[in-house]
PDB file of C-alpha atoms and ligand atoms in Angstrom:
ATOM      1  CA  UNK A   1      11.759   2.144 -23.379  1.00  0.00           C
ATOM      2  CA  UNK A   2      13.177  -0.866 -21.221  1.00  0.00           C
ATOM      3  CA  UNK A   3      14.854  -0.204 -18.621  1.00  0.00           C
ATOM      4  CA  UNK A   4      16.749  -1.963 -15.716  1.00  0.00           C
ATOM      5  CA  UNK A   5      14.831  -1.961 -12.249  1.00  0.00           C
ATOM      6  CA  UNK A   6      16.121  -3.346  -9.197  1.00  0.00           C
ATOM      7  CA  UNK A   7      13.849  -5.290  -6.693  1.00  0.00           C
ATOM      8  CA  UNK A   8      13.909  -6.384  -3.256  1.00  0.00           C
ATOM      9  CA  UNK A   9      11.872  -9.361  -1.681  1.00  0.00           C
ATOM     10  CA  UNK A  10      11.377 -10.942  -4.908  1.00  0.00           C
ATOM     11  CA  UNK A  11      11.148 -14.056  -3.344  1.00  0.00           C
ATOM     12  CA  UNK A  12       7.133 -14.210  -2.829  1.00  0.00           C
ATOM     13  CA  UNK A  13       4.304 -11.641  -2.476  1.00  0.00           C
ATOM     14  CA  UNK A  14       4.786  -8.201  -4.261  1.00  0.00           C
ATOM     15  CA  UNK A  15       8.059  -8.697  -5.478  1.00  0.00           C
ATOM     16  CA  UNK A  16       7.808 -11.394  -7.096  1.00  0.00           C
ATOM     17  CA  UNK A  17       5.142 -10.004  -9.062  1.00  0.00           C
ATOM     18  CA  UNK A  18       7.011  -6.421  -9.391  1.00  0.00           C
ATOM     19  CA  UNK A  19       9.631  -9.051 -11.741  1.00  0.00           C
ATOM     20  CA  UNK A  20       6.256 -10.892 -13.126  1.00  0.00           C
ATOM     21  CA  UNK A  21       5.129  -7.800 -14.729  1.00  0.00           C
ATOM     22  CA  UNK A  22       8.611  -5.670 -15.384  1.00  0.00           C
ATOM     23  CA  UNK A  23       9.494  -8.667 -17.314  1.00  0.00           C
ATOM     24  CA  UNK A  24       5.966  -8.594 -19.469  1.00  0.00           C
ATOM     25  CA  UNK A  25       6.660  -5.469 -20.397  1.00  0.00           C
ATOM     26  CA  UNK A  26      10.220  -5.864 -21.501  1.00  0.00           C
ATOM     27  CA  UNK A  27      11.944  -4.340 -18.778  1.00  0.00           C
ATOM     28  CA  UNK A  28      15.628  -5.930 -17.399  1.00  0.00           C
ATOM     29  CA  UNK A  29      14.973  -6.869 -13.934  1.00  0.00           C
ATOM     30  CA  UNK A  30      17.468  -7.835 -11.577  1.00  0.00           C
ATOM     31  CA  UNK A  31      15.422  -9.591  -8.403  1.00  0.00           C
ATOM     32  CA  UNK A  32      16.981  -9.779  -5.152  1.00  0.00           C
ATOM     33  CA  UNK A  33      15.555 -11.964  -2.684  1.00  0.00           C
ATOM     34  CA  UNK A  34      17.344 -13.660   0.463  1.00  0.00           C
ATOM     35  CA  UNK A  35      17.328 -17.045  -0.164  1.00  0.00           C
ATOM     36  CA  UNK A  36      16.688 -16.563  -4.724  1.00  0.00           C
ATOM     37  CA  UNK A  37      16.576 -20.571  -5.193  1.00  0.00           C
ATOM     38  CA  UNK A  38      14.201 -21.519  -2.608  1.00  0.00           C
ATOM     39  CA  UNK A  39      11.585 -19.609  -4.749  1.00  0.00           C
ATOM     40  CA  UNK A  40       9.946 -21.703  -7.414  1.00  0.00           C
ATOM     41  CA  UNK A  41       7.614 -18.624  -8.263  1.00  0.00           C
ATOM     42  CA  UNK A  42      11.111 -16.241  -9.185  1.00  0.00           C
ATOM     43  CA  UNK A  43      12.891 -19.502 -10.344  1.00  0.00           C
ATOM     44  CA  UNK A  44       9.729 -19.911 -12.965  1.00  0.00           C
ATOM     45  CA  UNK A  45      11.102 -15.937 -14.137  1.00  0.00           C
ATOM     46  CA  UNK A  46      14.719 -15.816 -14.164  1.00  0.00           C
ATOM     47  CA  UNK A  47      15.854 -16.308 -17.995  1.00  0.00           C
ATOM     48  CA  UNK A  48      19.537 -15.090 -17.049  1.00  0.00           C
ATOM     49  CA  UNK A  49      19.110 -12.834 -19.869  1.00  0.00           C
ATOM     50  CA  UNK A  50      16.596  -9.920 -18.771  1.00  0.00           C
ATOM     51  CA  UNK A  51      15.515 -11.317 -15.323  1.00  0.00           C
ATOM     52  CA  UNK A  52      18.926 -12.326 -12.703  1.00  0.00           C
ATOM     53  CA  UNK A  53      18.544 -13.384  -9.479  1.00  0.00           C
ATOM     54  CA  UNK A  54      20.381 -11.994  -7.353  1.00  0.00           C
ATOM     55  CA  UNK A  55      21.039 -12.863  -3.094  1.00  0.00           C
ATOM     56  CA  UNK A  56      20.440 -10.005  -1.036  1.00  0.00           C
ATOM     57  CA  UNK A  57      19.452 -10.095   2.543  1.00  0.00           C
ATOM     58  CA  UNK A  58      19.072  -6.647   3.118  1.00  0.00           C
ATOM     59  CA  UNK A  59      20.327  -6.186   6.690  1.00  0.00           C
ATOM     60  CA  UNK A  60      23.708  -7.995   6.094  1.00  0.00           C
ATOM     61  CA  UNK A  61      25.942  -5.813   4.705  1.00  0.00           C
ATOM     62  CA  UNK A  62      28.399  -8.155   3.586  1.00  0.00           C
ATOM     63  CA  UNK A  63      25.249  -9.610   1.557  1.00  0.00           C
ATOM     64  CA  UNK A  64      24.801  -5.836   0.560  1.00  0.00           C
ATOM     65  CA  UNK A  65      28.223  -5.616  -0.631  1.00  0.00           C
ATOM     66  CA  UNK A  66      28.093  -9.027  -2.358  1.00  0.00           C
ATOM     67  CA  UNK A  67      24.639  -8.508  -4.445  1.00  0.00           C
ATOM     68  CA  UNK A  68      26.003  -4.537  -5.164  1.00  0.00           C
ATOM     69  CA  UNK A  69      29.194  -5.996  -7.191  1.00  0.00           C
ATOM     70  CA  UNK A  70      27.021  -8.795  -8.309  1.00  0.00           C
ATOM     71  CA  UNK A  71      24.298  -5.526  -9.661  1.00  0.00           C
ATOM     72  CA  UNK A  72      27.486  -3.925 -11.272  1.00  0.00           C
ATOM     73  CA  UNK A  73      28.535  -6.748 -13.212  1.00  0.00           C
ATOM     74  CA  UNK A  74      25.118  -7.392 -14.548  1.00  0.00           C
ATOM     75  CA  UNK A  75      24.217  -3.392 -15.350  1.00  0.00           C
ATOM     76  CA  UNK A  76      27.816  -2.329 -15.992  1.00  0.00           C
ATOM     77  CA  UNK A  77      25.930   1.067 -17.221  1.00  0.00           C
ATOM     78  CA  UNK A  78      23.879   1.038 -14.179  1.00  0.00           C
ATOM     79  CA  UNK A  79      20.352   0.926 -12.759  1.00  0.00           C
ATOM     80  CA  UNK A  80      17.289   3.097 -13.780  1.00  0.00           C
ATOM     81  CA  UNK A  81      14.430   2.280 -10.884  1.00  0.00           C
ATOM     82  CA  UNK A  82      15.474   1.020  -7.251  1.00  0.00           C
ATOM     83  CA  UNK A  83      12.349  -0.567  -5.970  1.00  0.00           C
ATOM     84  CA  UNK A  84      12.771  -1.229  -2.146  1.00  0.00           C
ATOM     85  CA  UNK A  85       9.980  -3.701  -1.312  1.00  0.00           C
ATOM     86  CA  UNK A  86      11.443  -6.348   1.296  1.00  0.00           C
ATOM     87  CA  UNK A  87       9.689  -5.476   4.731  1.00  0.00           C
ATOM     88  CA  UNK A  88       8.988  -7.861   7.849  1.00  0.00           C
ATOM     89  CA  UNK A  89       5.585  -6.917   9.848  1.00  0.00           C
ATOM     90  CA  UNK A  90       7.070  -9.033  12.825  1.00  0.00           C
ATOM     91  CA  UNK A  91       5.028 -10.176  15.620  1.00  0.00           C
ATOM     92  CA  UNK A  92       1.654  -9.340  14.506  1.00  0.00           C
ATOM     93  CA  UNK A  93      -0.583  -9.739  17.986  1.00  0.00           C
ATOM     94  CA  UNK A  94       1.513  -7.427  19.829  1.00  0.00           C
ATOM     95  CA  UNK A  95       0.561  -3.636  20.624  1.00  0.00           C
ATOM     96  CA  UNK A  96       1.872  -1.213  22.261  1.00  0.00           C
ATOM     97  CA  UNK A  97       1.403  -2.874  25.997  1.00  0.00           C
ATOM     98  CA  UNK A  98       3.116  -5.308  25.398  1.00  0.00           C
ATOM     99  CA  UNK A  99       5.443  -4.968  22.680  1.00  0.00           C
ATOM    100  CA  UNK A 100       9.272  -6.310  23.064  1.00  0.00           C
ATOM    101  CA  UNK A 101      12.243  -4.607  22.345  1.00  0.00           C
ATOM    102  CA  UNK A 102      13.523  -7.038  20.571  1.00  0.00           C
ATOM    103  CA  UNK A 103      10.625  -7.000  18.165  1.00  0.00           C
ATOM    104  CA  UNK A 104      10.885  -3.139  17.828  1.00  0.00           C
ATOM    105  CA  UNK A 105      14.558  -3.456  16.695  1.00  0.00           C
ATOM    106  CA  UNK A 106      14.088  -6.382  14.113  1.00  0.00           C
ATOM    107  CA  UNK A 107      11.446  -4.622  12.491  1.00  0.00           C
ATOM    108  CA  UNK A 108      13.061  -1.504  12.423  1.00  0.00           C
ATOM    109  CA  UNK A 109      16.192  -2.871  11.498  1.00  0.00           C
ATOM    110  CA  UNK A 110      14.377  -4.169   8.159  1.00  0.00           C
ATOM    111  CA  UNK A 111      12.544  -2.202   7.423  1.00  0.00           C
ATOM    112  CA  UNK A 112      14.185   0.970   7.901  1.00  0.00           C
ATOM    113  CA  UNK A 113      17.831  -0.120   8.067  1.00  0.00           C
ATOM    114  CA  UNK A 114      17.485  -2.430   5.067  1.00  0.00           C
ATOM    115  CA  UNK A 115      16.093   0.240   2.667  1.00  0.00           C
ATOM    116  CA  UNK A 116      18.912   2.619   4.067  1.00  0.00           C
ATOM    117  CA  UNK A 117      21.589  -0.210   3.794  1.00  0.00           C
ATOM    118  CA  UNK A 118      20.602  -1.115  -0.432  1.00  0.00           C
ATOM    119  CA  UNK A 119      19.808   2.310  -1.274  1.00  0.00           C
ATOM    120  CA  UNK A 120      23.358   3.845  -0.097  1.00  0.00           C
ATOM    121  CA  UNK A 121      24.805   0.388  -1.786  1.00  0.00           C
ATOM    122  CA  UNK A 122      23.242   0.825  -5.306  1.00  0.00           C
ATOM    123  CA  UNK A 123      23.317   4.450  -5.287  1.00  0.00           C
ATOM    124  CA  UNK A 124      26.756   4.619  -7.715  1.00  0.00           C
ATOM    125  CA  UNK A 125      24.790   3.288 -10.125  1.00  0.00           C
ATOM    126  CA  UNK A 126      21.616   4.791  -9.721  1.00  0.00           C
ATOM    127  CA  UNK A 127      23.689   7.532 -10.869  1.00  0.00           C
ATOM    128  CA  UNK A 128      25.103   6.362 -13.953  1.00  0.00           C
ATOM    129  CA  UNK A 129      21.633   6.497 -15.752  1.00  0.00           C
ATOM    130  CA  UNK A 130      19.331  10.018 -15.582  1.00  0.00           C
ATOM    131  CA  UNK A 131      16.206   7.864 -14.850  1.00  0.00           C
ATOM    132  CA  UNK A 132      17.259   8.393 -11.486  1.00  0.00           C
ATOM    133  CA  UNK A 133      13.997   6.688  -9.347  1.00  0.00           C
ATOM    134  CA  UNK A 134      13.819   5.078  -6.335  1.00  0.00           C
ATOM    135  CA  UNK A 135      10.788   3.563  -4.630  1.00  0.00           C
ATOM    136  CA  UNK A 136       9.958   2.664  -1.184  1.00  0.00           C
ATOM    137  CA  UNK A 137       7.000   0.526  -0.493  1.00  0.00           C
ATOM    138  CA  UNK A 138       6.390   1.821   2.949  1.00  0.00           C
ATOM    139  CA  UNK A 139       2.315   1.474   4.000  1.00  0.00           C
ATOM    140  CA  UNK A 140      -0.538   3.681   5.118  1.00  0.00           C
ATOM    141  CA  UNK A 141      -0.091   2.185   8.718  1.00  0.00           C
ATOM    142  CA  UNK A 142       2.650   4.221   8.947  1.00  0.00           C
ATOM    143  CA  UNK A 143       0.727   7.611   8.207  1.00  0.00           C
ATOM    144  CA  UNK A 144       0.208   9.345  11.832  1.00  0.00           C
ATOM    145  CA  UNK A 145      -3.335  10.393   9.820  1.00  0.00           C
ATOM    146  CA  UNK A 146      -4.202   6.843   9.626  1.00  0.00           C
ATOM    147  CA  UNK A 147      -2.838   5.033  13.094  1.00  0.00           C
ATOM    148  CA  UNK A 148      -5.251   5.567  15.509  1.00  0.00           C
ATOM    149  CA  UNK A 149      -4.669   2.188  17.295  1.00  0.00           C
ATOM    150  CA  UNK A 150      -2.291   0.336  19.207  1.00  0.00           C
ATOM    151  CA  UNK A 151      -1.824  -2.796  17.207  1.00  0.00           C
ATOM    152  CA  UNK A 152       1.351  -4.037  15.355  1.00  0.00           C
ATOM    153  CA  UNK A 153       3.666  -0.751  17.016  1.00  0.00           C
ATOM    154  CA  UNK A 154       6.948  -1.842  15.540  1.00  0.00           C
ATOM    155  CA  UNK A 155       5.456  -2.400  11.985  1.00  0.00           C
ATOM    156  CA  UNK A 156       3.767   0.982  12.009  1.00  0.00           C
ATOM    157  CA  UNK A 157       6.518   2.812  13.559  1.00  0.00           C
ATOM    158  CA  UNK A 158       8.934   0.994  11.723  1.00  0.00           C
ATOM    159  CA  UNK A 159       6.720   2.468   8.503  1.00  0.00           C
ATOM    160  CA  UNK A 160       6.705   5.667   9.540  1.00  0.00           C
ATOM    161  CA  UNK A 161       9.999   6.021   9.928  1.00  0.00           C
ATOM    162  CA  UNK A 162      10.822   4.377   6.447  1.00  0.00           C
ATOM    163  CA  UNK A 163       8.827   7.218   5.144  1.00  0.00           C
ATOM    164  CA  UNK A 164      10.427   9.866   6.555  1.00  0.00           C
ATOM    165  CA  UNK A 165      13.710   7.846   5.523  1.00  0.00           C
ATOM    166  CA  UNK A 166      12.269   8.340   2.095  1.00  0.00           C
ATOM    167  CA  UNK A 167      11.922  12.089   2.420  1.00  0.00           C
ATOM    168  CA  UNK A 168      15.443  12.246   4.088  1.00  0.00           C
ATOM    169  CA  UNK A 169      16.203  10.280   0.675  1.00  0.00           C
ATOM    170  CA  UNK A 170      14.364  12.989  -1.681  1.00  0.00           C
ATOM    171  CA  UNK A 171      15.577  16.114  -0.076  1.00  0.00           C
ATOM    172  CA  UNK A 172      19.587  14.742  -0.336  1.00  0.00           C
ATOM    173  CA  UNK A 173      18.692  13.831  -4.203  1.00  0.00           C
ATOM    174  CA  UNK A 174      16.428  16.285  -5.449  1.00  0.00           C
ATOM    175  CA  UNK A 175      18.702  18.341  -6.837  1.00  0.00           C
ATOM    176  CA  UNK A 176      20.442  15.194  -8.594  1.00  0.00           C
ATOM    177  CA  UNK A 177      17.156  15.150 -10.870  1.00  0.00           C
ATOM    178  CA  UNK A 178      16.386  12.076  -8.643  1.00  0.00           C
ATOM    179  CA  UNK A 179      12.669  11.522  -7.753  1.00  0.00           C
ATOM    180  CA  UNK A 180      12.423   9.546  -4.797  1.00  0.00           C
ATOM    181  CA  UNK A 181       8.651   7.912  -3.168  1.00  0.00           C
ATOM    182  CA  UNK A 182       7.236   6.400  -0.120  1.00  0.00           C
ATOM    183  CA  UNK A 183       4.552   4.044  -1.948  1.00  0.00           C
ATOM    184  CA  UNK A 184       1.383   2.375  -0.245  1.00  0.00           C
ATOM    185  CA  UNK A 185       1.062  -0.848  -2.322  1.00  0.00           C
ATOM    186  CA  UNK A 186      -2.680  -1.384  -0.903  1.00  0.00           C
ATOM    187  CA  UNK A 187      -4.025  -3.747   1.708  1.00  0.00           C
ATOM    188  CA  UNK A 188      -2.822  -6.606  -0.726  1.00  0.00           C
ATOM    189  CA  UNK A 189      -3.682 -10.904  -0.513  1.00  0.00           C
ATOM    190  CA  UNK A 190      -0.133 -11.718   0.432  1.00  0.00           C
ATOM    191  CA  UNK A 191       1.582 -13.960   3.185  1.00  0.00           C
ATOM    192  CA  UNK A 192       1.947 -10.555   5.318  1.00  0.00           C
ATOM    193  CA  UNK A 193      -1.682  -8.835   3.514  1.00  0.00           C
ATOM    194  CA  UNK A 194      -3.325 -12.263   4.339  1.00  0.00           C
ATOM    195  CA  UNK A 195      -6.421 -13.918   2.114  1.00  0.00           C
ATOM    196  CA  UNK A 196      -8.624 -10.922   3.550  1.00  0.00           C
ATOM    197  CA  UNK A 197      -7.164  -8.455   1.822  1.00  0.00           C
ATOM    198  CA  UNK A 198      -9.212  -6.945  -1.028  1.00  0.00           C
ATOM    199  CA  UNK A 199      -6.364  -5.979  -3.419  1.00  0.00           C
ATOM    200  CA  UNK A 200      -4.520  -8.787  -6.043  1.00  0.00           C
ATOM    201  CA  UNK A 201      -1.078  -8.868  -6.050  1.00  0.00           C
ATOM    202  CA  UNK A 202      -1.636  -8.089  -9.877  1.00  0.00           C
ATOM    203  CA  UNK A 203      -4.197  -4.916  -9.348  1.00  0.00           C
ATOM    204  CA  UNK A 204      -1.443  -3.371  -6.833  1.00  0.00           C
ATOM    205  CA  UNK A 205       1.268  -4.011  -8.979  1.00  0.00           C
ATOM    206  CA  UNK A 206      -0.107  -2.690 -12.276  1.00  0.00           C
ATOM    207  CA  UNK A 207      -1.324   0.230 -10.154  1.00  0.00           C
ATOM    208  CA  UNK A 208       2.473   0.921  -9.287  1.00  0.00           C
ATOM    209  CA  UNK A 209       3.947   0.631 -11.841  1.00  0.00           C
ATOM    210  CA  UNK A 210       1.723   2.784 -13.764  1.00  0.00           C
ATOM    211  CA  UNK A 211       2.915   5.529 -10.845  1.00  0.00           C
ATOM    212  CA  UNK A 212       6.246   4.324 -11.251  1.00  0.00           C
ATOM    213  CA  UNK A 213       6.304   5.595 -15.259  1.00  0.00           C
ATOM    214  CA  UNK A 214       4.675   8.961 -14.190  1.00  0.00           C
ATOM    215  CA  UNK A 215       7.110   9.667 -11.450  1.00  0.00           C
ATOM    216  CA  UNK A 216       8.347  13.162 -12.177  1.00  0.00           C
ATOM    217  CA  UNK A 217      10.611  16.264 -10.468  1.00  0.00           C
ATOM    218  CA  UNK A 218       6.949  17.138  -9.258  1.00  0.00           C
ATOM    219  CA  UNK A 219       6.220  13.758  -7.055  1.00  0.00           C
ATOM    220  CA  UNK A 220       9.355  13.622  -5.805  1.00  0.00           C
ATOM    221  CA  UNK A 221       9.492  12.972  -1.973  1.00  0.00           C
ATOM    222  CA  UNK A 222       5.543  12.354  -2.166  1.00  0.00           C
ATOM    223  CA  UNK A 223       3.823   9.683  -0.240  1.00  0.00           C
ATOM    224  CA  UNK A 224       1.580   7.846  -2.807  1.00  0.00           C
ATOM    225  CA  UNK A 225      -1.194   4.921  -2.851  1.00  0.00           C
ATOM    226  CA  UNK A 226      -0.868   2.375  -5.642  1.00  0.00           C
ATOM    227  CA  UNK A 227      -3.698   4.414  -7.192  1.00  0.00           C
ATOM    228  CA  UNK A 228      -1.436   7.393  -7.062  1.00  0.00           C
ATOM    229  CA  UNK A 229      -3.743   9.195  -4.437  1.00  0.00           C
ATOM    230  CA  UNK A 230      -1.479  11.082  -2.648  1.00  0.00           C
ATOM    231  CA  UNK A 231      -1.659  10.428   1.629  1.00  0.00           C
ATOM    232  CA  UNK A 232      -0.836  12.342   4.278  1.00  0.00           C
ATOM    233  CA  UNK A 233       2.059  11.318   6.740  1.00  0.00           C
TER     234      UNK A 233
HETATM  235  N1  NAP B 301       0.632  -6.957   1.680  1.00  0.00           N
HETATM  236  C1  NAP B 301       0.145  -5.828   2.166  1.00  0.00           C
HETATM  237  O1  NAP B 301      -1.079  -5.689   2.415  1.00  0.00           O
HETATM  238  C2  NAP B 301       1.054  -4.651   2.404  1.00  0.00           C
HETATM  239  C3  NAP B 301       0.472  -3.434   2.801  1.00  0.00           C
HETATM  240  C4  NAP B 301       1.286  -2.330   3.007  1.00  0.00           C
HETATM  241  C5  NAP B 301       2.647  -2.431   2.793  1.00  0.00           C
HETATM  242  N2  NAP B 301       3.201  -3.624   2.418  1.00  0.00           N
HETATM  243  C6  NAP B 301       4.655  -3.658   2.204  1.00  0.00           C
HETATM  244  O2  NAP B 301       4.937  -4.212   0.946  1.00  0.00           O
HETATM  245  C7  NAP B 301       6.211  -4.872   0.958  1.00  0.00           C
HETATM  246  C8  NAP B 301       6.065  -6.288   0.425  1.00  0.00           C
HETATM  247  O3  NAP B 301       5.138  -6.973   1.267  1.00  0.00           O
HETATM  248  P1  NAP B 301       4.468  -8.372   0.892  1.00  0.00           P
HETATM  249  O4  NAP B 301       3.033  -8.223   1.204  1.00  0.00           O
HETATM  250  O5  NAP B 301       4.912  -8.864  -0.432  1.00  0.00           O
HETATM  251  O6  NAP B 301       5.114  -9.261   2.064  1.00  0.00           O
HETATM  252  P2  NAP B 301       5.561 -10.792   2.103  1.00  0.00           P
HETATM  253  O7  NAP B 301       4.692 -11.605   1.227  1.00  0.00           O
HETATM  254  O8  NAP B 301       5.661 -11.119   3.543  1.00  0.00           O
HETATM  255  O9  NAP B 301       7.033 -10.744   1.453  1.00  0.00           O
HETATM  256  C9  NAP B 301       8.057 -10.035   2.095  1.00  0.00           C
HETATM  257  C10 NAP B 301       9.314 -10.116   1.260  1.00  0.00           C
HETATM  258  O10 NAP B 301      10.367  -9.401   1.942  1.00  0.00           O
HETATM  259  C11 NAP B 301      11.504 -10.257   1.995  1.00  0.00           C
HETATM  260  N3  NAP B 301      12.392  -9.931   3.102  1.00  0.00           N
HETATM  261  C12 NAP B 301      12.108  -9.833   4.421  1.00  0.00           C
HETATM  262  N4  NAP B 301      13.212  -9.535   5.122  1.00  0.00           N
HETATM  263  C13 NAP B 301      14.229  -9.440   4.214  1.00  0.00           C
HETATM  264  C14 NAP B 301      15.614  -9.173   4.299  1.00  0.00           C
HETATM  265  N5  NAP B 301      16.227  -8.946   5.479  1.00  0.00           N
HETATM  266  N6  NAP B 301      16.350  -9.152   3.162  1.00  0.00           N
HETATM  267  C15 NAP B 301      15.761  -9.389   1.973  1.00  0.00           C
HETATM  268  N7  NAP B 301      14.464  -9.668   1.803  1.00  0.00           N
HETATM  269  C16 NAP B 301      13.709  -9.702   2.925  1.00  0.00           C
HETATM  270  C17 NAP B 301      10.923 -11.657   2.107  1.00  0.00           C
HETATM  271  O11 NAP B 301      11.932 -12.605   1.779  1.00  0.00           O
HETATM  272  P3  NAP B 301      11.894 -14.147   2.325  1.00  0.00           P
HETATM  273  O12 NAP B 301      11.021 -14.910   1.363  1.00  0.00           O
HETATM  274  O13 NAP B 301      13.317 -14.550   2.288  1.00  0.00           O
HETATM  275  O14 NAP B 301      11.323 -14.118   3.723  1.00  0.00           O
HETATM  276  C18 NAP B 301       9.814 -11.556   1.064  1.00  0.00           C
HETATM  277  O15 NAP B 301      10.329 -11.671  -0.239  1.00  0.00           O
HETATM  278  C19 NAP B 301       6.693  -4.810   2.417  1.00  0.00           C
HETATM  279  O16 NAP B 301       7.603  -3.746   2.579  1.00  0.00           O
HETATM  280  C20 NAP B 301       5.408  -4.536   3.189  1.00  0.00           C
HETATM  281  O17 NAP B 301       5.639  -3.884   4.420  1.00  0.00           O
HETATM  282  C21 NAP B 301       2.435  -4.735   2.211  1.00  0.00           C
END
């Protein structure tokens, strides 16, 4: 059955090939990405008839506001799948000596803020349809069963706490017959997964999505790998 998702970050890197492959399989996708016409790779997708483009900086809420009417007019009977996948890792080589403030907050503030910011923004129309699922690609560096180092603090922190937004997000919802996940999308060969990573864009996408169809009353609030292993916080 197609369906309309929504995606963040569809400028490069996962999202872009969250629209690549919701397209393929007939889905409507509406991609949001910060600056949509800079990106050649969503540009090459958008057929202004199943795939929009859409501007959305997520931690602007006048952007918010703007892409949410924008989402309205395009899926006047609403959205079935919010996929939150914009995320900043910030400044990489710090750890937990040394890291700033500043970098703590603008990490946070996308990371966490963002997905709260789109999520509250979309949810009218998350409600018009009974599909009723929303995904946040958080990442195994934010399980406490995982971190045992002190490298990139705001990005894992930041991750943890997106994860425990997304519980926040299942507990308020779960009884709306919404299923709500924290998703690890792999260690992926991305701008922010680098060329050493040992997962495709493609593998961790297919992988997701094929969660994303068998998301069900019974996985909501879960914290799942793109393989649908489930992890531990
Ligand atoms: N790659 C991995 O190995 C890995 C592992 C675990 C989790 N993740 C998570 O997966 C998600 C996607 O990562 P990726 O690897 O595709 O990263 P990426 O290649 O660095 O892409 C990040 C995307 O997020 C967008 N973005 C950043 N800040 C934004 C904002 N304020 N508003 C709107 N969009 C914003 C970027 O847009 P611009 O083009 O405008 O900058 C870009 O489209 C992130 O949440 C990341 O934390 C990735």
């Amino acid at each position: 059955m197609a369906l309309t998702f929504v995606v963040t970050g569809a400028s490069r890197g996962l999202g872009v090939e969250f629209v690549k492959q919701l397209s393929a399989k007939g889905h409507t996708v509406i991609a949001c990405a910060r600056n949509p016409d800079k990106s050649e790779q969503l540009q090459a997708l958008v057929n202004n008839k199943t795939v929009f483009a859409v501007s959305l900086d997520t931690v602007k809420l006048d952007s918010v506001k703007a892409a949410a009417d924008k989402i309205q007019e395009l899926a006047p009977s609403g959205v079935d799948v919010l996929i939150n996948n914009s995320g900043i890792v910030g400044d990489h080589t710090q750890d937990v000596t040394n890291a700033t403030g500043e970098n703590y907050i603008n990490v946070f503030e996308t990371n966490v803020v963002g997905t709260s910011n789109v999520t509250q923004a979309l949810l009218p129309w998350l409600r018009k349809r009974n599909t009723r699922k929303i995904v946040n690609i958080t990442s195994i560096l934010g399980s406490n069963d995982f971190t045992t180092t002190g490298s990139s603090p705001a990005y894992r922190i930041s991750k943890a706490a997106e994860n425990m937004l997304s519980r926040g997000w299942a507990g308020q919802l779960g009884e709306e017959s919404f299923v709500v996940l924290a998703m690890h999308p792999g260690w992926v060969q991305t701008d922010m997964g680098t060329s050493k990573a040992p997962v495709t864009p493609e593998q961790s996408i297919s992988g997701m999505l094929s969660v994303i169809e068998n998301m069900s009353k019974e996985t909501n609030g879960k914290f799942l790998s793109f393989e649908g292993e489930e992890l531990k916080w």
